Coordinates of C-alpha atoms and ligand atoms in Angstrom, one line a residue:
M140 CA -16.8 -30.1 -25.9
G141 CA -15.9 -32.3 -22.9
T142 CA -15.9 -31.2 -19.4
P143 CA -13.3 -28.5 -18.8
T144 CA -11.5 -28.9 -15.5
G145 CA -9.2 -26.0 -15.6
S146 CA -6.5 -28.4 -14.4
S147 CA -3.6 -29.0 -16.7
L148 CA -0.8 -31.5 -16.3
P149 CA 2.6 -29.8 -16.1
G150 CA 5.8 -31.2 -17.6
A151 CA 6.4 -34.3 -19.6
T152 CA 4.4 -37.4 -20.2
A153 CA 6.1 -38.9 -17.2
E154 CA 3.9 -36.7 -14.9
P155 CA 1.2 -38.5 -13.0
A156 CA -2.3 -38.3 -14.3
A157 CA -4.7 -35.7 -13.0
P158 CA -6.4 -37.1 -9.9
A159 CA -9.7 -38.7 -10.9
E160 CA -12.5 -39.6 -8.7
L161 CA -11.6 -43.0 -7.3
P162 CA -14.0 -45.9 -7.5
A163 CA -15.1 -47.3 -4.2
P164 CA -12.6 -49.9 -2.9
A165 CA -15.0 -52.8 -3.1
A166 CA -15.8 -52.0 -6.7
A167 CA -12.4 -51.1 -7.9
G168 CA -10.3 -54.1 -6.7
A169 CA -10.9 -57.8 -6.8
E170 CA -14.4 -58.6 -5.8
S171 CA -13.4 -59.4 -2.2
G172 CA -11.2 -56.3 -1.7
P173 CA -8.3 -54.3 -3.2
A174 CA -6.7 -55.6 -6.4
R175 CA -3.5 -57.5 -5.7
V176 CA -0.9 -55.8 -7.8
A177 CA 2.8 -56.5 -8.6
L178 CA 5.2 -54.0 -10.2
V179 CA 8.1 -55.1 -12.4
G180 CA 10.8 -52.4 -12.6
V181 CA 10.9 -50.0 -9.7
H182 CA 13.4 -47.4 -10.8
G183 CA 13.3 -45.1 -13.8
F184 CA 9.7 -44.8 -14.9
G185 CA 8.7 -47.4 -12.4
V186 CA 8.9 -44.6 -9.8
H187 CA 5.9 -43.0 -11.4
H188 CA 4.0 -46.3 -11.0
L189 CA 5.1 -46.7 -7.4
R190 CA 3.8 -43.3 -6.5
N191 CA 0.5 -43.9 -8.4
L192 CA 0.1 -47.3 -6.6
E193 CA 0.8 -45.7 -3.2
R194 CA -2.0 -43.3 -4.0
L195 CA -4.3 -46.1 -5.1
Q196 CA -3.3 -48.2 -2.0
G197 CA -4.0 -45.2 0.2
A198 CA -7.5 -45.1 -1.3
G199 CA -7.9 -48.8 -0.6
V200 CA -8.4 -49.9 -4.2
V201 CA -5.1 -51.8 -4.7
E202 CA -2.6 -53.6 -2.6
L203 CA 1.0 -53.6 -3.9
V204 CA 1.9 -57.1 -2.8
A205 CA 5.2 -57.5 -4.6
V206 CA 7.8 -55.8 -6.7
A207 CA 10.6 -57.2 -8.9
D208 CA 13.8 -55.5 -10.1
P209 CA 17.4 -56.8 -10.3
H210 CA 18.4 -53.5 -8.6
P211 CA 16.4 -53.6 -5.3
P212 CA 14.4 -50.6 -4.3
A213 CA 16.0 -48.2 -1.7
S214 CA 14.9 -49.1 1.8
G215 CA 11.5 -47.4 2.5
S216 CA 10.8 -46.6 -1.2
V217 CA 8.1 -49.3 -1.6
P218 CA 5.2 -49.9 0.7
S219 CA 5.8 -52.4 3.5
S220 CA 3.1 -54.6 2.0
A221 CA 5.3 -55.4 -0.9
A222 CA 7.7 -58.3 -1.0
V223 CA 10.8 -57.6 -3.1
F224 CA 12.2 -60.0 -5.7
P225 CA 15.1 -59.8 -8.2
G226 CA 13.0 -60.9 -11.1
L227 CA 9.5 -61.7 -12.2
D228 CA 10.1 -65.5 -12.2
D229 CA 11.0 -65.4 -8.5
L230 CA 8.1 -63.1 -7.8
L231 CA 5.6 -65.4 -9.5
A232 CA 7.0 -68.5 -7.8
E233 CA 6.4 -66.9 -4.4
T234 CA 3.2 -64.8 -5.0
Q235 CA -0.3 -66.3 -5.4
S236 CA -3.4 -64.8 -6.9
L237 CA -2.1 -61.7 -8.6
D238 CA -4.8 -59.6 -10.2
V239 CA -2.6 -57.1 -12.1
I240 CA 1.0 -57.0 -13.1
I241 CA 2.6 -53.7 -14.2
V242 CA 5.7 -54.0 -16.4
A243 CA 7.8 -50.8 -16.5
T244 CA 11.2 -52.3 -17.7
P245 CA 13.5 -51.7 -20.7
I246 CA 11.8 -52.2 -24.0
Q247 CA 13.6 -55.4 -25.0
T248 CA 12.3 -57.1 -21.8
H249 CA 8.7 -56.4 -22.4
A250 CA 7.8 -59.4 -24.6
P251 CA 9.1 -62.2 -22.2
L252 CA 7.8 -60.4 -19.1
A253 CA 4.4 -59.7 -20.6
L254 CA 4.0 -63.3 -21.7
A255 CA 5.0 -64.5 -18.2
A256 CA 2.5 -62.2 -16.6
L257 CA -0.3 -63.4 -18.8
A258 CA 0.7 -67.0 -18.1
A259 CA 0.3 -66.2 -14.4
D260 CA -3.4 -65.4 -15.2
A261 CA -3.0 -61.7 -14.3
D262 CA -4.2 -58.7 -16.2
L263 CA -1.3 -56.6 -17.5
Y264 CA -0.3 -53.0 -17.6
L265 CA 2.5 -52.9 -20.1
E266 CA 4.6 -49.7 -20.6
K267 CA 5.0 -48.3 -24.0
P268 CA 6.1 -49.2 -26.6
P269 CA 4.4 -52.5 -25.9
V270 CA 7.1 -54.7 -27.5
A271 CA 10.0 -54.3 -29.9
S272 CA 8.7 -56.0 -33.1
L273 CA 5.5 -56.6 -34.9
A274 CA 6.1 -60.4 -34.6
D275 CA 6.2 -60.0 -30.8
F276 CA 3.1 -57.9 -30.9
T277 CA 1.2 -60.6 -32.8
R278 CA 2.5 -63.2 -30.3
L279 CA 1.5 -61.2 -27.3
G280 CA -2.0 -60.5 -28.8
E281 CA -2.5 -64.2 -29.3
A282 CA -1.4 -65.0 -25.8
A283 CA -3.7 -62.3 -24.4
A284 CA -6.6 -63.7 -26.4
A285 CA -5.9 -67.2 -25.3
S286 CA -5.6 -66.3 -21.7
G287 CA -8.7 -64.1 -21.6
R288 CA -6.7 -61.5 -19.7
S289 CA -6.7 -57.8 -20.4
V290 CA -3.7 -55.7 -21.5
Q291 CA -3.5 -52.0 -21.1
V292 CA -0.6 -50.2 -22.9
G293 CA 1.0 -47.2 -21.1
F294 CA 0.2 -44.5 -23.6
Q295 CA -1.3 -42.3 -20.8
S296 CA -2.2 -39.4 -23.1
L297 CA -5.0 -41.7 -24.4
G298 CA -6.7 -41.2 -21.1
S299 CA -7.1 -37.5 -21.9
H300 CA -10.6 -36.1 -21.9
A301 CA -9.5 -33.7 -24.7
L302 CA -9.8 -36.7 -27.1
Q303 CA -13.6 -36.7 -26.7
A304 CA -13.6 -33.0 -27.1
I305 CA -11.7 -33.4 -30.4
E306 CA -14.1 -36.0 -31.6
D307 CA -17.0 -33.7 -30.8
L308 CA -15.4 -30.7 -32.6
L309 CA -14.8 -32.7 -35.7
A310 CA -18.3 -34.1 -35.7
A311 CA -19.6 -30.5 -35.4
G312 CA -17.5 -29.4 -38.3
I313 CA -15.9 -26.6 -36.2
I314 CA -12.6 -26.8 -38.1
G315 CA -14.3 -28.0 -41.3
S316 CA -13.2 -31.3 -42.8
L317 CA -10.0 -32.8 -41.6
Q318 CA -7.3 -32.7 -44.3
G319 CA -4.3 -34.1 -42.3
I320 CA -2.7 -34.4 -38.9
S321 CA 0.8 -33.5 -37.8
A322 CA 2.6 -34.3 -34.6
T323 CA 5.5 -32.1 -33.6
G324 CA 8.0 -32.9 -30.9
R325 CA 10.9 -30.7 -29.9
W326 CA 12.7 -31.9 -26.9
V327 CA 16.2 -31.6 -25.5
R328 CA 18.0 -34.6 -24.3
D329 CA 21.6 -34.5 -23.1
K330 CA 24.4 -37.1 -23.2
A331 CA 23.5 -38.3 -19.7
Y332 CA 20.1 -39.3 -21.1
Y333 CA 21.8 -41.8 -23.4
K334 CA 24.2 -43.0 -20.6
R335 CA 21.4 -43.7 -18.1
S336 CA 20.8 -47.3 -19.3
R337 CA 22.7 -49.7 -21.5
W338 CA 19.7 -50.0 -23.9
A339 CA 19.3 -46.2 -24.4
G340 CA 19.8 -45.2 -28.0
R341 CA 20.1 -48.8 -29.1
R342 CA 18.4 -50.4 -32.1
S343 CA 19.3 -53.9 -30.8
I344 CA 21.5 -55.5 -28.3
N345 CA 23.2 -58.8 -29.2
G346 CA 20.5 -59.4 -31.9
I347 CA 17.6 -58.6 -29.6
D348 CA 15.5 -55.7 -30.8
V349 CA 15.3 -52.6 -28.7
V350 CA 14.1 -49.9 -31.1
D351 CA 14.8 -47.0 -28.8
G352 CA 14.3 -44.2 -31.4
V353 CA 12.7 -40.8 -31.0
A354 CA 9.4 -41.9 -32.4
T355 CA 9.3 -45.2 -30.5
N356 CA 10.3 -44.1 -27.1
P357 CA 10.7 -40.5 -25.9
L358 CA 8.1 -39.0 -28.3
A359 CA 6.1 -42.2 -28.8
H360 CA 3.1 -40.5 -27.3
A361 CA 3.1 -37.9 -30.1
V362 CA 2.8 -40.7 -32.7
A363 CA 0.2 -42.7 -30.7
T364 CA -1.9 -39.6 -29.9
A365 CA -1.9 -38.5 -33.6
L366 CA -2.9 -42.0 -34.7
R367 CA -5.8 -42.1 -32.1
I368 CA -7.1 -38.8 -33.2
A369 CA -7.0 -40.0 -36.8
G370 CA -9.1 -43.1 -35.8
A371 CA -6.1 -45.4 -36.6
R372 CA -6.0 -48.1 -33.8
T373 CA -5.4 -51.5 -35.3
T374 CA -2.9 -52.6 -38.0
A375 CA -5.8 -52.6 -40.5
D376 CA -6.4 -48.9 -40.0
V377 CA -3.0 -48.0 -41.6
A378 CA -2.4 -48.0 -45.4
S379 CA 1.3 -46.9 -45.4
V380 CA 4.2 -45.9 -43.2
E381 CA 7.3 -44.1 -44.3
T382 CA 10.3 -43.2 -42.2
E383 CA 13.2 -40.8 -42.7
L384 CA 15.6 -41.3 -39.7
Y385 CA 18.6 -39.1 -38.7
R386 CA 20.8 -38.7 -35.7
A387 CA 23.0 -36.0 -34.4
N388 CA 24.1 -37.9 -31.2
D389 CA 26.7 -40.7 -31.1
I390 CA 24.0 -43.4 -30.8
E391 CA 22.8 -46.3 -32.9
S392 CA 19.1 -45.2 -33.2
D393 CA 17.5 -42.0 -34.5
D394 CA 17.0 -38.8 -32.6
T395 CA 15.6 -36.5 -35.4
S396 CA 13.0 -38.1 -37.7
I397 CA 10.0 -37.9 -39.9
I398 CA 7.3 -40.6 -39.8
R399 CA 4.7 -40.2 -42.5
I400 CA 1.6 -42.4 -42.2
R401 CA -1.5 -42.7 -44.4
T402 CA -4.5 -44.1 -42.7
A403 CA -6.7 -46.7 -44.4
A404 CA -9.2 -43.8 -44.8
G405 CA -6.6 -41.8 -46.7
L406 CA -5.7 -39.2 -44.0
P407 CA -2.0 -38.2 -44.0
I408 CA -0.3 -38.0 -40.5
T409 CA 3.2 -36.6 -40.4
C410 CA 5.2 -36.9 -37.2
A411 CA 8.2 -34.5 -37.1
L412 CA 10.2 -35.3 -34.0
T413 CA 13.6 -34.4 -32.5
I414 CA 15.3 -34.5 -29.2
C415 CA 17.9 -32.1 -30.6
A416 CA 16.0 -28.9 -30.3
T417 CA 17.2 -25.5 -29.0
E418 CA 14.9 -25.8 -26.0
S419 CA 12.2 -28.2 -24.9
V420 CA 8.6 -27.3 -25.6
E421 CA 5.6 -29.4 -24.9
P422 CA 4.8 -31.6 -27.9
Y423 CA 1.6 -31.1 -29.9
V424 CA -0.7 -32.7 -32.4
T425 CA -2.2 -30.4 -35.0
L426 CA -5.5 -31.1 -36.8
Q427 CA -5.5 -29.4 -40.1
G428 CA -9.1 -28.6 -41.1
T429 CA -10.5 -26.7 -44.1
L430 CA -11.9 -24.1 -41.8
G431 CA -9.3 -23.9 -39.1
T432 CA -6.9 -25.9 -36.8
A433 CA -7.0 -27.6 -33.5
V434 CA -3.8 -28.0 -31.6
F435 CA -3.6 -30.6 -28.8
H436 CA -0.8 -30.3 -26.3
Y437 CA -1.2 -33.8 -25.0
T438 CA 1.2 -33.6 -22.0
E439 CA -1.0 -30.8 -20.7
D440 CA -4.4 -32.0 -21.9
R441 CA -4.7 -28.6 -23.5
L442 CA -6.7 -28.0 -26.7
T443 CA -6.5 -24.8 -28.7
I444 CA -8.9 -24.2 -31.6
E445 CA -8.4 -21.5 -34.2
T446 CA -10.9 -20.6 -36.8
A447 CA -12.1 -17.4 -38.5
A448 CA -14.3 -16.9 -35.5
G449 CA -11.3 -16.6 -33.2
R450 CA -9.1 -18.6 -30.9
S451 CA -10.1 -20.6 -27.8
E452 CA -8.2 -22.7 -25.4
Q453 CA -9.3 -25.3 -22.9
A454 CA -7.6 -27.6 -20.4
Y455 CA -9.1 -31.0 -19.7
G456 CA -8.8 -33.7 -17.2
R457 CA -7.4 -37.2 -17.7
D458 CA -8.3 -40.7 -16.6
D459 CA -5.4 -42.6 -15.1
L460 CA -4.8 -45.8 -17.1
T461 CA -4.2 -48.0 -14.0
E462 CA -7.6 -46.9 -12.6
N463 CA -9.1 -47.6 -16.0
L464 CA -7.7 -51.1 -16.0
L465 CA -9.1 -51.7 -12.5
A466 CA -12.5 -50.4 -13.7
H467 CA -12.3 -52.6 -16.7
R468 CA -11.7 -55.6 -14.5
T469 CA -14.6 -55.0 -12.2
R470 CA -17.1 -53.1 -14.2
G471 CA -16.3 -53.8 -17.8
T472 CA -15.3 -50.2 -18.5
P473 CA -13.6 -50.2 -22.0
L474 CA -9.9 -50.0 -21.9
M475 CA -8.6 -46.7 -23.1
S476 CA -5.3 -48.1 -24.5
A477 CA -6.1 -51.8 -25.1
L478 CA -3.3 -53.9 -26.7
P479 CA -5.0 -54.4 -30.1
D480 CA -5.4 -50.6 -30.3
S481 CA -1.6 -50.3 -30.3
G482 CA -1.5 -52.1 -33.7
A483 CA -1.3 -48.9 -35.8
F484 CA 1.6 -47.7 -33.5
M485 CA 3.3 -51.0 -33.9
L486 CA 3.4 -50.6 -37.6
V487 CA 5.3 -47.4 -37.0
L488 CA 7.7 -49.2 -34.7
E489 CA 8.1 -52.0 -37.2
A490 CA 8.9 -49.3 -39.9
V491 CA 11.6 -47.8 -37.6
R492 CA 12.9 -51.2 -36.7
T493 CA 13.3 -52.4 -40.3
A494 CA 14.5 -49.0 -41.8
P495 CA 18.1 -48.5 -42.7
A496 CA 20.3 -47.2 -39.9
P497 CA 19.7 -43.5 -39.3
T498 CA 21.8 -41.1 -41.3
L499 CA 24.3 -39.0 -39.3
I500 CA 23.7 -35.3 -39.7
D501 CA 26.8 -33.5 -40.9
A502 CA 28.6 -31.9 -38.0
G503 CA 28.4 -28.6 -39.8
Y504 CA 24.7 -28.5 -39.1
V505 CA 24.9 -29.5 -35.4
R506 CA 25.7 -27.2 -32.5
W507 CA 26.6 -28.5 -29.1
E508 CA 25.6 -26.7 -25.9
G509 CA 26.7 -27.5 -22.4
E510 CA 29.6 -29.5 -21.0
G511 CA 30.3 -33.1 -20.3
D512 CA 27.2 -35.2 -19.7
T513 CA 25.0 -32.2 -19.8
A514 CA 26.0 -31.4 -23.4
H515 CA 23.2 -31.6 -25.9
A516 CA 23.1 -31.5 -29.7
I517 CA 21.0 -28.9 -31.5
V518 CA 20.3 -29.4 -35.2
V519 CA 20.4 -25.9 -36.7
N520 CA 17.0 -24.5 -37.7
I521 CA 15.3 -27.7 -36.6
E522 CA 12.3 -25.8 -35.3
D523 CA 11.5 -24.4 -38.7
A524 CA 12.2 -27.7 -40.4
L525 CA 9.7 -29.5 -38.1
E526 CA 7.0 -26.9 -38.7
R527 CA 7.3 -27.1 -42.5
A528 CA 7.5 -30.9 -42.5
G529 CA 4.2 -31.1 -40.5
R530 CA 2.4 -28.5 -42.5
Q531 CA 3.5 -29.8 -45.9
H532 CA 3.5 -33.5 -45.0
A533 CA 7.1 -33.6 -46.4
T534 CA 10.2 -35.4 -45.2
F535 CA 13.4 -33.5 -44.4
S536 CA 14.9 -34.5 -47.8
E537 CA 11.8 -33.5 -49.6
L538 CA 12.1 -30.1 -48.0
G539 CA 15.6 -29.9 -49.4
L540 CA 17.4 -29.4 -46.1
P541 CA 21.1 -29.4 -46.7
W542 CA 21.8 -32.1 -44.1
A543 CA 18.9 -34.4 -45.2
T544 CA 20.9 -36.7 -47.5
S545 CA 18.6 -39.7 -46.8
A546 CA 15.3 -40.6 -48.5
P547 CA 12.0 -41.9 -47.2
T548 CA 11.8 -45.7 -46.7
A549 CA 8.4 -47.4 -46.9
L550 CA 7.4 -50.3 -44.8
T551 CA 5.9 -53.3 -46.5
I552 CA 2.9 -53.9 -44.4
P553 CA 2.2 -57.6 -43.8
R554 CA -1.4 -58.0 -44.7
S555 CA -2.0 -61.6 -43.7
R556 CA -2.2 -60.5 -40.1
Ligands
NAD823 N1 4.6 -43.8 -20.2 C1 5.6 -42.9 -20.2 O1 5.4 -41.7 -20.2 C2 7.0 -43.4 -20.0 C3 8.0 -42.5 -19.7 C4 9.3 -43.1 -19.6 C5 9.5 -44.4 -19.8 N2 8.5 -45.2 -20.2 C6 8.7 -46.6 -20.4 O2 9.0 -47.3 -19.2 C7 9.8 -48.4 -19.5 C8 11.1 -48.3 -18.6 O3 11.9 -47.2 -19.0 P1 13.0 -46.6 -18.0 O4 13.6 -45.5 -18.8 O5 12.4 -46.4 -16.7 O6 14.0 -47.9 -18.0 P2 15.2 -48.2 -17.0 O7 16.3 -48.7 -17.9 O8 15.5 -47.1 -16.1 O9 14.6 -49.5 -16.3 C9 13.6 -49.4 -15.4 C10 13.8 -50.5 -14.3 O10 13.6 -51.8 -14.8 C11 14.5 -52.6 -14.2 N3 14.7 -53.9 -14.9 C12 15.5 -54.1 -16.0 N4 15.3 -55.3 -16.5 C13 14.4 -55.9 -15.6 C14 13.8 -57.2 -15.6 N5 14.1 -58.2 -16.5 N6 13.0 -57.5 -14.6 C15 12.7 -56.5 -13.7 N7 13.2 -55.3 -13.7 C16 14.0 -55.0 -14.7 C17 15.8 -51.8 -14.1 O11 16.7 -52.3 -13.1 C18 15.2 -50.5 -13.7 O12 15.0 -50.4 -12.3 C19 10.2 -48.4 -21.0 O13 9.3 -49.2 -21.6 C20 9.9 -46.9 -21.3 O14 9.6 -46.7 -22.7 C21 7.2 -44.8 -20.3

């Protein structure tokens, strides 16, 4: 097992990573000093990056030289070192020699901003999901290869030290041979969540893909973490993807879904996800072994192993992906969430993007709690449905749930890529 730290990360994936030992300033930044960093998108999840960059700037390993956002940051909310621009084009026109650009903007803006960042000869930290279609993923991969720049994708759970512990326990046969993996996500999101941005809950806007579904945005880490544990990184590592998408909210995209994947090695992965739960619990990935199970609560870096010998639980540390990108630049440390390693995830996104519109769950099976913008939908007995789906690798319709009037849709995986 890896090094237990006793520290666990509270709350959702948006929480900052556990503090890691920072590399010495001279080693971590550009050769002559701190890495020159720009942040695109300063509100929403950009705030997490701002705080992290302030921490890294305090340690002398980065200098936040510029930020871009059409909604300017509140006065005093970005370090005085940072020039403020309304967009990346203006920022790039005025800012020389950037080492790293961090993009934390709405999904549909990722592709053009990422391409512009690479064209500026900077390394890129791109929030998840990397882009909104497989075609854009291919284009971005080609641009990254041609530029020779590095791209880190913001699946921060992939920095967890528990992943090495899982590899070790599988190699040691502690839970026997791995039969399948499930990812279970039960969150609560209210109406305000879908009102916060115009792209929230959209499949596309004016013909531009957004793909803001439960598996591709709020609970995307559940999918990405399950794939990583299964050893499925690139598109070649996935044999099939099926989706069954539903919604209880008045949105275009899905909020309650099954994603069933088979890896090229034949391992089934079933992701059973909702943001219409009775109450939010931390999502988890379950490894189903012949001799026991291992359950990884990835937002908390917490691993629970259960076998005939008993039950054990351990919390692990986590590497910060921005620090990992800096270490990659200066020392060649492997990226923990490199762009090509999002290929398997991108097949899931492509399956969601191209699937039929999600089926509306009959109102008779949806309960609403709360008032006004704080009202949230609860799909009745969804907790039991998610558990059974994950255990049996079955979709909601295959379980015979009365509201599950849809059927699984399979993605045709383009194999020329
Ligand atoms: N890694 C995680 O745990 C995590 C958590 C939440 C969100 N995210 C990701 O972060 C990204 C942003 O999500 P959000 O909910 O904060 O979105 P948001 O709609 O709140 O937008 C974030 C910011 O981007 C700005 N923005 C929009 N278009 C821009 C442009 N063209 N150039 C510069 N700035 C622009 C907005 O004004 C806003 O300040 C998404 O990709 C999302 O999936 C990641």
